[in-house]
Amino acid sequence: MSLTDASLAALAAQLSAKSVSSRELTQHFLDRIGTLNSAINAFVTVDAEKSLAEAAAADALIAAGRAVPLTGVPVAHKDIFCAEGWLTTCGSKMLANFVAPYDAHVIQRFKAAGMPSLGKTNMDEFAMGSSNETSYFGPVKNPWDPARVPGGSSGGAAAAIAARMAPAATGTDTGGSIRQPAAFTGITGLKPTYGLVSRYGMIAFASSLDQAGPMAKSAEDCALLLNVMTGFDPNDSTSLERSKEDYTRDLDKPLAGLRVGLPREFFADGLNSDVARAVEAAVSDLRKLGAAAVEVSLANAGLAIPVYYVLAPAEASSNLSRFDGVRYGYRAPEYTDLNDMYAKTRAQGFGAEVKRRILIGAYVLSHGYYDAYYLQAQKIRRLIADDFAQAFKVCDLILGPTTPGTAFRLGEKSGDPVKMYLNDLYTIPANLAGLPGMSLPCGFDSHNLPIGLQLVGNYFSEATMLRVAHQYQRATDWHTRMPTL
Ligand code: GLN
């Protein structure tokens, strides 16, 4: 198998056998980025010198016999993670000149594992979007069809993996931003249980929902990456103090006795027929592997979008108040006084979608509307979590489509925010409940566009989700298909 297509385990094996060096491997992917990025726009920042210096350090660790499992394997980072000395833009004009003075916890962990950075990937502005079209640095193109979006907000990460410009990448998921782009580009991505991966140094969008996770070509690769990313961090007050797990431990366990729950609400109106057919075929594949399917109900899941679009903007309006022209990034060049400076900076520095969220958030938190919107949304958030708790009494894992359709055309939904928001119908409930969710490829539609299968597990059931996904990927080859570029 070529370097371009090899699994992370295979790359690590070649590195430890010294049949390839980290410098050669990193250069290989930098060359692919050099050839492909102008058409795909997956990367905002590439800095070969920095990447190769990190690779040389990894080679020194390998030579000294101090390598850990993925030492020397390069990875791309979503531009939402502060990385010391790297431009960290969050897809915004507001931070277009911001060089981070420290490393996010996630970046620290990859550095500690000796994994060089291939650069920073493009994303929707402040992770608000489902198509990557809100990025200040222009949209990312879907490698399966450049007239279509790769999904968002981790669209650069997803497209980079699909086009094999990176063997793996980090993403973040507030309402679906790992799983939805994974589905649209035919890759595998996992949003862990809330609190498992530290949010320190990850630019905040909606803090009670934001969670970082791995994106890669397979479940096995995601398990290896999750081993690197997770762990308690005293710098994040919601980081969970749990003993370290090996997420690869159950990959090879057969599925006999496993119960998958199919929420009837996820197979209802609005689901594209190609997607429905592929997901149903995946259910019968899992049955052949020994799993049993049961019907479950998530009666309040239909309220997830309205609830999310109250809570996420409320938190965003507060989080984004720090971008005021004083402390970070952009400042309006001309202004009369302090208030005028704030106003002009924010008017010029934020794009339309970010402003919409700030306005909605300020509105739902304001005196007089707080009870009617914010408080009400918090109550329904609890009901959604309770539905999952009920469902997990009769099943080990919930299964359904990741998205209602496949990758849509650039511009197709950008004029209608509600249409755009509806894309996250199936992914948002897991964020509201804090549950882990995953998307993996399960087929193609009539336009040869990838289809995503979603797994949602109970709290801390990542190892089980990865096992189911790995067993499915051993029996199928959807995840090995590559776009022609
Ligand atoms: N598409 C959703 C939004 O626009 C989710 C984004 C995300 O998960 N970061 O808010």
Coordinates of C-alpha atoms in Angstrom, one line a residue, residues 191 194 209 381 384-386 388 428-435 459:
K191 CA -17.1 13.3 18.5
Y194 CA -18.4 15.9 26.2
L209 CA -21.5 21.8 23.3
R381 CA -32.4 20.0 26.2
I384 CA -33.8 15.2 24.7
A385 CA -31.1 13.8 27.0
D386 CA -33.8 11.8 28.8
F388 CA -31.5 8.9 24.9
I428 CA -27.3 18.0 17.0
P429 CA -29.2 15.8 19.5
A430 CA -26.0 14.0 20.6
N431 CA -24.3 17.4 21.3
L432 CA -27.3 18.6 23.4
A433 CA -27.1 15.4 25.4
G434 CA -23.2 15.4 25.6
L435 CA -23.1 11.9 24.1
Y459 CA -21.6 8.2 27.7

